[in-house]
Amino acid sequence: MLYKLLKNMDKEQFQPIVISLTNKGSLGEKIEGLGIKVWCCNLDRGFNATYRFSKLISLLYKFKPDIIQGWMYHGNLISQLLKPFFPKTKIVWNIRGSHYDLKQEKKTTAAIIYLCAKMSIFPSKIINNSSLSAIKHEELLGYKKSKRIIIPNGFDTDMYKPSCITKEILKNEYNLSTDTITIAIIGRYHPVKGHDVFIKAVKQVIEIKRECKFKFILIGRDVDSKNKVLVKMIKAANIEKYCLLLGERDDIQELLKEINVIVSASHSEGFSNVIGEAMSCGIPCIATDVGDSKWIISETGFIVPPNDPKSLAEGLLKILDLPLDERQKLGIKARERIVQNFSIEIVVKKYETLYRALIK
């Protein structure tokens, strides 16, 4: 989202400068490709932290920023620690996820989230990309409700759009026929993503629709044949021949053109980029009722309870039993919803409106 914001921001009114607390990384290189300088603090190296922080202060003195925008918890904390050195500068935080169960976090990350909660009275505004995430942070962690503003993730609807022209990746790499119905779950391998629930649901679907030409496609980091736990689950369900493990891919945009249905089986979620990108491509989605998934999908797909394989299987059967034209109509409605409510142009304008209001 940071890259999309910087790419689409009005450069005549705003002059963005990006500071990475660690190294440049691939995202930093992409940002510099926009003509925006990325400065690196390397605070993760663990030594001379005081010296590096003083260099950060010196760097900011050169630019005299009107606004310092923290991005995620570490950035939020550092931005607030900079405030005494820049008393006239407005501080804005940005919370991008649903990290309100500190037991699931690393100790250092949990400590930073806790500290930010205690300091949340100080920033001018706290941007949340999900209303549920905002509420959970406030009710469970003590973040200040008075500082809240909701700005959802935005999607490039020109990049993610329906297309009948594909590279036929699934056909060429995995020998899928064009009449195969493809159902995908996209996300890194992590207990919160619900791969176990997805596999149990797929087993139930296959038991009912054994003769149908389905392929269930699992995509994401560590979602591959090297993942022994995942492979064991699939074998135990006896659905190996119906599943493809693609692992981490850098061609999701192209793969989406060949997907018929997207599934999100997460136990917890903030604002799902996968759902938004799929809907922008005209793909109907079925998702668990976590985070803002219900709000995003609305009437364009199906919502089921989390951690409930039976309900997920029933939802899948409903969407798969639809005639092709009805499923396509759902996809059209899905894209319309993203274009009208979550396009990157609309979302960037919300950021710009906030920034203008703060510096008046």
Coordinates of C-alpha atoms in Angstrom, one line a residue:
M1 CA 0.0 0.0 0.0
L2 CA 2.9 2.4 0.7
Y3 CA 4.2 2.0 -2.8
K4 CA 0.7 2.5 -4.3
L5 CA 0.2 5.6 -2.2
L6 CA 3.6 7.1 -3.2
K7 CA 3.0 6.2 -6.9
N8 CA -0.4 7.9 -7.1
M9 CA 0.1 10.9 -4.8
D10 CA -0.1 14.4 -6.2
K11 CA 3.6 15.3 -6.4
E12 CA 2.8 19.0 -7.1
Q13 CA 1.2 19.3 -3.6
F14 CA 3.2 16.7 -1.7
Q15 CA 6.9 15.9 -1.6
P16 CA 7.3 12.5 -0.1
I17 CA 10.6 11.3 1.5
V18 CA 10.9 7.7 2.6
I19 CA 13.1 6.5 5.5
S20 CA 13.6 2.8 6.1
L21 CA 14.4 1.9 9.7
T22 CA 16.4 -1.1 8.3
N23 CA 17.7 -1.6 4.8
K24 CA 16.4 -0.6 1.4
G25 CA 15.1 -4.0 0.4
S26 CA 13.1 -4.8 -2.7
L27 CA 10.3 -2.3 -1.7
G28 CA 12.9 0.5 -1.3
E29 CA 14.2 -0.2 -4.8
K30 CA 10.7 -0.1 -6.2
I31 CA 10.1 3.2 -4.5
E32 CA 13.3 4.7 -5.8
G33 CA 12.1 3.6 -9.3
L34 CA 9.4 6.2 -8.8
G35 CA 12.1 8.9 -8.4
I36 CA 11.7 9.1 -4.6
K37 CA 14.8 8.9 -2.5
V38 CA 14.9 6.2 0.2
W39 CA 17.1 6.7 3.2
C40 CA 18.2 3.8 5.3
C41 CA 18.8 3.9 9.1
N42 CA 19.9 0.2 9.6
L43 CA 18.5 0.3 13.1
D44 CA 18.2 -3.5 13.0
R45 CA 21.9 -4.0 13.2
G46 CA 21.7 -3.8 17.0
F47 CA 24.7 -1.6 17.7
N48 CA 25.3 2.2 17.8
A49 CA 21.5 2.6 17.9
T50 CA 21.8 5.9 19.6
Y51 CA 24.2 7.1 16.9
R52 CA 21.9 6.0 14.1
F53 CA 18.9 7.7 15.8
S54 CA 20.9 10.9 16.0
K55 CA 21.7 10.6 12.3
L56 CA 18.0 10.2 11.6
I57 CA 17.3 13.4 13.5
S58 CA 20.0 15.2 11.5
L59 CA 18.6 13.9 8.3
L60 CA 15.1 15.2 9.1
Y61 CA 16.5 18.6 10.2
K62 CA 17.5 19.0 6.6
F63 CA 14.0 18.4 5.2
K64 CA 12.0 20.0 8.0
P65 CA 8.9 17.8 7.3
D66 CA 5.4 19.1 7.9
I67 CA 4.2 15.5 8.6
I68 CA 6.0 12.4 9.8
Q69 CA 4.0 9.3 8.8
G70 CA 4.8 6.2 10.7
W71 CA 4.2 3.0 8.8
M72 CA 3.4 -0.1 11.0
Y73 CA 4.3 -0.4 14.7
H74 CA 8.1 0.1 14.6
G75 CA 7.7 3.2 12.4
N76 CA 4.9 4.5 14.6
L77 CA 7.1 4.3 17.7
I78 CA 10.1 5.9 16.1
S79 CA 7.9 8.7 14.6
Q80 CA 6.6 9.6 18.0
L81 CA 10.1 9.5 19.6
L82 CA 11.1 12.1 17.0
K83 CA 8.3 14.5 18.0
P84 CA 10.3 16.3 20.8
F85 CA 12.9 17.3 18.2
F86 CA 10.2 18.5 15.7
P87 CA 7.5 20.1 17.9
K88 CA 5.7 21.7 15.0
T89 CA 5.6 18.6 12.9
K90 CA 2.4 16.5 12.8
I91 CA 2.8 12.8 13.6
V92 CA 0.5 10.3 12.0
W93 CA 0.5 6.6 12.7
N94 CA -0.6 3.8 10.3
I95 CA -1.7 0.4 11.6
R96 CA -1.8 -2.1 8.7
G97 CA -2.7 -5.4 10.4
S98 CA -4.8 -7.2 13.0
H99 CA -2.0 -7.8 15.5
Y100 CA -4.1 -7.4 18.7
D101 CA -3.2 -10.8 20.3
L102 CA 0.2 -10.0 21.7
K103 CA 0.8 -13.7 22.5
Q104 CA 1.1 -14.4 18.8
E105 CA 3.8 -11.8 18.3
K106 CA 7.6 -11.8 18.9
K107 CA 8.5 -10.4 22.3
T108 CA 10.0 -7.3 20.8
T109 CA 7.1 -6.6 18.5
A110 CA 4.6 -7.2 21.3
A111 CA 6.5 -4.7 23.5
I112 CA 6.4 -2.1 20.7
I113 CA 2.7 -2.6 20.1
Y114 CA 2.1 -2.2 23.9
L115 CA 4.3 0.9 24.1
C116 CA 2.4 2.4 21.1
A117 CA -0.9 1.8 22.9
K118 CA 0.4 3.7 25.9
M119 CA 1.6 6.6 23.6
S120 CA -1.4 6.6 21.4
I121 CA -2.7 9.8 22.9
F122 CA 0.1 11.8 21.3
P123 CA -0.1 11.4 17.5
S124 CA -2.4 13.7 15.6
K125 CA -4.2 10.8 13.9
I126 CA -4.0 7.0 13.8
I127 CA -4.9 5.5 10.4
N128 CA -6.4 2.0 10.4
N129 CA -7.0 0.1 7.2
S130 CA -9.8 -1.9 8.9
S131 CA -12.6 -0.8 11.2
L132 CA -12.4 -4.1 13.0
S133 CA -8.7 -3.7 13.5
A134 CA -9.2 -0.3 14.9
I135 CA -11.9 -1.5 17.4
K136 CA -9.8 -4.4 18.5
H137 CA -6.7 -2.2 19.1
E138 CA -8.8 0.2 21.1
E139 CA -10.8 -2.4 23.2
L140 CA -8.1 -5.0 23.7
L141 CA -4.9 -2.9 23.7
G142 CA -6.0 0.6 24.8
Y143 CA -5.3 2.6 21.6
K144 CA -7.1 5.9 21.7
K145 CA -10.4 5.9 19.8
S146 CA -10.4 9.7 19.5
K147 CA -7.3 9.5 17.2
R148 CA -8.9 6.9 14.8
I149 CA -9.4 7.4 11.1
I150 CA -10.3 4.5 8.7
I151 CA -8.6 4.5 5.3
P152 CA -8.9 1.1 3.6
N153 CA -6.4 -0.5 1.3
G154 CA -6.7 0.7 -2.3
F155 CA -6.4 -1.3 -5.5
D156 CA -5.1 -0.5 -8.9
T157 CA -8.2 -1.5 -10.9
D158 CA -6.3 -0.9 -14.2
M159 CA -3.7 -3.4 -13.3
Y160 CA -6.1 -5.9 -11.7
K161 CA -8.9 -6.3 -14.2
P162 CA -10.7 -9.1 -16.0
S163 CA -9.0 -10.3 -19.1
C164 CA -9.7 -13.1 -21.6
I165 CA -6.0 -12.9 -22.7
T166 CA -3.9 -15.0 -20.4
K167 CA -0.4 -16.5 -20.5
E168 CA -2.0 -19.9 -19.8
I169 CA 0.4 -20.5 -16.9
L170 CA -1.7 -23.2 -15.3
K171 CA -2.3 -24.9 -18.7
N172 CA 1.4 -24.8 -19.7
E173 CA 3.1 -25.5 -16.4
Y174 CA 0.5 -27.9 -14.9
N175 CA -1.3 -29.3 -17.9
L176 CA -4.8 -28.1 -16.8
S177 CA -7.5 -28.2 -19.4
T178 CA -9.4 -25.0 -20.2
D179 CA -12.7 -26.5 -18.8
T180 CA -11.1 -27.1 -15.3
I181 CA -12.7 -25.0 -12.6
T182 CA -9.9 -23.5 -10.5
I183 CA -10.3 -22.5 -6.9
A184 CA -7.4 -20.8 -5.2
I185 CA -6.3 -19.9 -1.7
I186 CA -3.5 -17.3 -1.7
G187 CA -1.4 -16.5 1.4
R188 CA 1.7 -17.5 3.3
Y189 CA 1.7 -20.7 5.3
H190 CA 0.7 -19.7 8.8
P191 CA -1.9 -21.2 11.3
V192 CA -3.9 -18.0 11.1
K193 CA -4.4 -18.4 7.3
G194 CA -6.5 -21.6 7.8
H195 CA -5.0 -24.0 5.3
D196 CA -6.1 -26.8 7.6
V197 CA -9.7 -25.7 7.4
F198 CA -9.4 -25.2 3.6
I199 CA -8.1 -28.8 3.1
K200 CA -10.9 -30.3 5.3
A201 CA -13.4 -28.3 3.3
V202 CA -11.9 -29.5 0.0
K203 CA -12.2 -33.1 1.1
Q204 CA -15.9 -32.6 1.8
V205 CA -16.4 -30.9 -1.6
I206 CA -14.6 -33.7 -3.5
E207 CA -16.6 -36.4 -1.7
I208 CA -19.8 -34.8 -3.2
K209 CA -18.4 -33.7 -6.5
R210 CA -15.8 -36.4 -7.2
E211 CA -16.6 -36.5 -11.0
C212 CA -16.3 -32.8 -11.5
K213 CA -13.2 -31.2 -13.0
F214 CA -11.9 -29.1 -10.1
K215 CA -8.4 -28.0 -9.2
F216 CA -7.7 -26.5 -5.8
I217 CA -4.6 -24.2 -6.1
L218 CA -2.6 -23.2 -3.0
I219 CA -0.3 -20.3 -3.5
G220 CA 2.1 -18.5 -1.0
R221 CA 5.3 -18.5 0.8
D222 CA 6.1 -22.1 2.2
V223 CA 3.0 -23.4 0.5
D224 CA 4.9 -26.0 -1.6
S225 CA 6.0 -29.6 -1.7
K226 CA 8.8 -28.9 0.8
N227 CA 6.2 -28.2 3.5
K228 CA 5.9 -31.6 5.1
V229 CA 3.1 -30.6 7.4
L230 CA 0.9 -29.3 4.6
V231 CA 1.7 -32.2 2.3
K232 CA 0.8 -34.7 5.1
M233 CA -2.6 -32.9 5.6
I234 CA -3.4 -33.2 1.9
K235 CA -2.4 -36.8 1.8
A236 CA -4.4 -37.6 4.9
A237 CA -7.4 -36.1 3.2
N238 CA -6.8 -38.1 0.1
I239 CA -7.1 -35.1 -2.2
E240 CA -3.5 -35.0 -3.7
K241 CA -4.7 -35.3 -7.3
Y242 CA -7.1 -32.4 -6.9
C243 CA -4.5 -30.0 -5.4
L244 CA -1.6 -27.9 -6.8
L245 CA 1.0 -26.4 -4.5
L246 CA 2.5 -23.4 -6.3
G247 CA 4.5 -21.9 -3.5
E248 CA 5.5 -18.2 -3.5
R249 CA 4.9 -16.6 -6.9
D250 CA 5.7 -13.2 -8.4
D251 CA 3.1 -13.5 -11.1
I252 CA -0.1 -13.4 -9.0
Q253 CA -1.6 -10.7 -11.4
E254 CA -1.3 -13.2 -14.3
L255 CA -2.4 -16.2 -12.3
L256 CA -5.6 -14.5 -11.2
K257 CA -6.7 -14.3 -14.9
E258 CA -6.9 -18.1 -14.7
I259 CA -8.7 -18.5 -11.4
N260 CA -12.5 -19.0 -11.2
V261 CA -13.0 -18.7 -7.4
I262 CA -10.9 -17.3 -4.5
V263 CA -11.1 -18.6 -1.0
S264 CA -10.0 -16.9 2.2
A265 CA -10.1 -19.4 5.2
S266 CA -8.3 -17.1 7.7
H267 CA -9.0 -17.4 11.4
S268 CA -8.1 -13.7 11.7
E269 CA -7.6 -10.9 9.2
G270 CA -7.5 -7.2 8.9
F271 CA -8.2 -5.9 5.4
S272 CA -7.4 -8.6 2.8
N273 CA -5.4 -7.5 -0.2
V274 CA -6.0 -10.9 -1.9
I275 CA -9.8 -10.5 -1.7
G276 CA -9.6 -7.0 -3.1
E277 CA -7.3 -7.9 -5.9
A278 CA -9.4 -10.9 -6.9
M279 CA -12.6 -8.9 -6.8
S280 CA -11.0 -6.2 -9.0
C281 CA -10.2 -9.0 -11.5
G282 CA -13.9 -10.0 -11.5
I283 CA -13.4 -13.2 -9.4
P284 CA -16.2 -14.1 -6.9
C285 CA -14.8 -14.8 -3.4
I286 CA -15.8 -16.9 -0.4
A287 CA -14.3 -15.9 2.9
T288 CA -14.6 -16.4 6.6
D289 CA -16.3 -13.8 8.6
V290 CA -13.2 -12.2 10.1
G291 CA -11.7 -8.7 9.8
D292 CA -13.4 -6.6 7.2
S293 CA -13.9 -9.4 4.7
K294 CA -17.7 -9.3 5.0
W295 CA -17.7 -5.5 4.4
I296 CA -15.4 -5.8 1.4
I297 CA -17.3 -8.7 -0.3
S298 CA -20.8 -7.5 0.7
E299 CA -23.3 -9.1 -1.7
T300 CA -20.8 -10.1 -4.3
G301 CA -19.7 -13.5 -2.8
F302 CA -20.2 -15.8 0.2
I303 CA -19.3 -15.4 3.9
V304 CA -19.0 -18.3 6.3
P305 CA -18.0 -18.7 9.9
P306 CA -14.3 -19.0 10.7
N307 CA -12.7 -22.4 11.6
D308 CA -15.7 -24.3 10.3
P309 CA -14.8 -26.7 7.4
K310 CA -18.4 -27.8 7.0
S311 CA -19.7 -24.3 6.4
L312 CA -16.8 -23.5 4.1
A313 CA -17.5 -26.6 2.1
E314 CA -21.2 -25.7 1.9
G315 CA -20.2 -22.2 0.7
L316 CA -17.9 -23.6 -1.9
L317 CA -20.6 -26.0 -3.2
K318 CA -23.1 -23.0 -3.5
I319 CA -20.7 -21.0 -5.6
L320 CA -19.6 -24.0 -7.7
D321 CA -23.2 -25.1 -8.3
L322 CA -24.0 -21.7 -9.8
P323 CA -24.5 -21.6 -13.6
L324 CA -21.5 -20.1 -15.3
D325 CA -23.4 -16.9 -16.2
E326 CA -24.5 -16.4 -12.6
R327 CA -20.9 -16.9 -11.3
Q328 CA -19.8 -14.3 -13.9
K329 CA -22.4 -11.9 -12.8
L330 CA -21.1 -12.2 -9.2
G331 CA -17.6 -11.4 -10.6
I332 CA -18.9 -8.3 -12.4
K333 CA -20.6 -7.1 -9.2
A334 CA -17.4 -7.8 -7.3
R335 CA -15.3 -5.6 -9.6
E336 CA -17.9 -2.8 -9.6
R337 CA -17.7 -2.8 -5.8
I338 CA -13.9 -2.4 -5.8
V339 CA -13.9 0.3 -8.4
Q340 CA -16.6 2.3 -6.7
N341 CA -15.3 2.0 -3.1
F342 CA -11.7 0.8 -3.0
S343 CA -9.9 2.0 -6.1
I344 CA -6.4 3.4 -5.4
E345 CA -7.5 6.9 -6.7
I346 CA -10.3 7.1 -4.1
V347 CA -8.0 5.9 -1.3
V348 CA -5.1 8.2 -2.1
K349 CA -7.5 11.2 -2.1
K350 CA -8.4 10.2 1.5
Y351 CA -4.8 10.3 2.5
E352 CA -4.3 13.6 0.8
T353 CA -7.4 15.1 2.4
L354 CA -6.1 14.1 5.8
Y355 CA -2.6 15.5 5.2
R356 CA -4.1 18.9 4.0
A357 CA -6.3 19.1 7.0
L358 CA -3.3 18.5 9.3
I359 CA -1.1 21.2 7.9
K360 CA -3.7 24.0 7.6

